[in-house]
Short mmCIF file of C-alpha atoms in Angstrom, two decimals:
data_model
loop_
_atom_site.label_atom_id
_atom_site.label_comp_id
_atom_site.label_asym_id
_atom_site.label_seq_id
_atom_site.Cartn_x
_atom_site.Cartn_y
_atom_site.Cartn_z
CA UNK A 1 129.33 70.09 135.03
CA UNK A 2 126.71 67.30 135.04
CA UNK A 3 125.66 68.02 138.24
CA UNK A 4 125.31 71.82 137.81
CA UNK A 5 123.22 71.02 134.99
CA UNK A 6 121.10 68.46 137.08
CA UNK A 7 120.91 71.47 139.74
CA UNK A 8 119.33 74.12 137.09
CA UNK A 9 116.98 71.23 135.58
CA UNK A 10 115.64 70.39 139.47
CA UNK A 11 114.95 74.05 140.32
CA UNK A 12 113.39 74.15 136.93
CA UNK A 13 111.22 71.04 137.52
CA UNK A 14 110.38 72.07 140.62
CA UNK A 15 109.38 75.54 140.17
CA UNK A 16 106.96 73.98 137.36
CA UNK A 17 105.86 71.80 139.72
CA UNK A 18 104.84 74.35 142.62
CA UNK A 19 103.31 76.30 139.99
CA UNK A 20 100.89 73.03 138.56
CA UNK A 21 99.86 72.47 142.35
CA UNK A 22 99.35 75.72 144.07
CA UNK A 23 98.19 78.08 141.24
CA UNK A 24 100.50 81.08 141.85
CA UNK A 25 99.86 83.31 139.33
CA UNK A 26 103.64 82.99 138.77
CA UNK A 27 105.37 81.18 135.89
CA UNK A 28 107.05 77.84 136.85
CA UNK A 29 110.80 78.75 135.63
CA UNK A 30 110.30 81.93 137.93
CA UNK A 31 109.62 79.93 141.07
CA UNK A 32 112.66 77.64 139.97
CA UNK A 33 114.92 80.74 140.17
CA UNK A 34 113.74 81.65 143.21
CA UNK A 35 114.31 78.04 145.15
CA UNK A 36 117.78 77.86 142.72
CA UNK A 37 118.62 81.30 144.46
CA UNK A 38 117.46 80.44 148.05
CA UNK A 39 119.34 77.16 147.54
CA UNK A 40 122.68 79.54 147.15
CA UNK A 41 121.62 81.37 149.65
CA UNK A 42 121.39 78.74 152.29
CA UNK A 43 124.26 76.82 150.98
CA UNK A 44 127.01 79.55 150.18
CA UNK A 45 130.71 78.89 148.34
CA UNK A 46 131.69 79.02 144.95
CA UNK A 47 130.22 77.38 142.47
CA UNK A 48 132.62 77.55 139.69
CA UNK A 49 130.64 74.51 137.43
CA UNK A 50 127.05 76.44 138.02
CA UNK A 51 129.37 79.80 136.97
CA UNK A 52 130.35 77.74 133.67
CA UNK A 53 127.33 76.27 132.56
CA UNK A 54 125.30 79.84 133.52
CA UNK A 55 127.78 81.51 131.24
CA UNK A 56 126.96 79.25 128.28
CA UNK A 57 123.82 78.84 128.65
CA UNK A 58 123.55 82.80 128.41
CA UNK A 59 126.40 82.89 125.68
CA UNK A 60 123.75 81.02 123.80
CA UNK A 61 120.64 82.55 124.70
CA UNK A 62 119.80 84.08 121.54
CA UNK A 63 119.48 80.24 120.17
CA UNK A 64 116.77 79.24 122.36
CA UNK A 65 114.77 82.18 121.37
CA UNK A 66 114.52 80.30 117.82
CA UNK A 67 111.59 78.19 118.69
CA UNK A 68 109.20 81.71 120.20
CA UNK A 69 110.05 83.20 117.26
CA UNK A 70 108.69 80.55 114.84
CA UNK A 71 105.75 80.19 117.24
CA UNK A 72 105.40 84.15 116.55
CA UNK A 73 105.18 83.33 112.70
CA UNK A 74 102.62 80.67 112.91
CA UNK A 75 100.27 82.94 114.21
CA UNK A 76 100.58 85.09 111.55
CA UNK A 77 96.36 85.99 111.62
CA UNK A 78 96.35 86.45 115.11
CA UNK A 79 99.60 89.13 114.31
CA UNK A 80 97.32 90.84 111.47
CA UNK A 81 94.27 91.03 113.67
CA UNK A 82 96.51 92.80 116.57
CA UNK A 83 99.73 93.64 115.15
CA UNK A 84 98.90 97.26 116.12
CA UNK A 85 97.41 96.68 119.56
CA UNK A 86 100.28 94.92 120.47
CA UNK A 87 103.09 97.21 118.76
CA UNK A 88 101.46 100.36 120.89
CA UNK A 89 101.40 98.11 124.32
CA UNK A 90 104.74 97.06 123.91
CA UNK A 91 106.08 100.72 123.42
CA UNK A 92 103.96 101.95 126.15
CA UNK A 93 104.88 99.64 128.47
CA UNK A 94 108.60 99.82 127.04
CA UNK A 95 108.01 104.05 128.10
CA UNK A 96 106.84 103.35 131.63
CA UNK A 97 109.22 101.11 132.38
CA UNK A 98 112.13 103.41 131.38
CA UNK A 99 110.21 106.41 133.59
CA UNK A 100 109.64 104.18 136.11
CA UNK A 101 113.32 102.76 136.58
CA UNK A 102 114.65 106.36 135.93
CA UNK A 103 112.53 107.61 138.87
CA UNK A 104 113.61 104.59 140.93
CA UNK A 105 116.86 105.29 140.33
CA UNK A 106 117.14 108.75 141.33
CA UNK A 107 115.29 108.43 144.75
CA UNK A 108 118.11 105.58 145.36
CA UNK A 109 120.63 108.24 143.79
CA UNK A 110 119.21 110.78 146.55
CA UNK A 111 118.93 108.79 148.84
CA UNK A 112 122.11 107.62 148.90
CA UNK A 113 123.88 111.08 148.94
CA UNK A 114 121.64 111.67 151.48
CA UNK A 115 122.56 108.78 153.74
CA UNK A 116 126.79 109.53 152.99
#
């Protein structure tokens, strides 16, 4: 369990690390899920302590949305000043994203019955 732990935290760290020293416009934890998943990719087998610990970490992950959410209450001004601006982006983007994956998914969708 310990060391499935250690495994997430080192993926973690290093993806934050990657991210300090090359500038990729990508967030650290990102680039620690993508070495964590080319690490199971190059070393395949199950993984039944990672499976454990995944499974409560996401069992839990409404908890460790506590601390954004207070964050998001602190800036309470900020929130007045653009509460509006930022309610219409998220729906928009919220509406493309839906069209977007619905489109995606039928061209798979046609694709496949095209392919069978």
């Amino acid at each position: 369990m310990i060391a499935a732990i250690a495994t997430l935290l080192l993926c973690q760290l290093l993806g934050e690390g990657i991210h300090l020293l090359s500038g990729l416009p990508l967030p650290g934890a990102v680039i620690g899920m993508f070495l964590l998943l080319g690490w199971l990719l190059l070393r395949p087998g199950e993984r039944p302590s990672l499976v454990q610990v995944s499974g409560w970490l996401t069992a839990h992950l409404s908890v460790m949305f506590v601390p954004a959410a207070v964050g998001l209450i602190e800036e309470g001004p900020v929130l007045a000043r653009n509460g509006v601006a930022i309610v219409v982006a998220t729906l928009a983007s919220t509406l493309l994203t839906i069209a977007v994956t619905a489109l995606v998914f039928r061209w798979a969708l046609a694709r496949q019955e095209r392919g069978a």
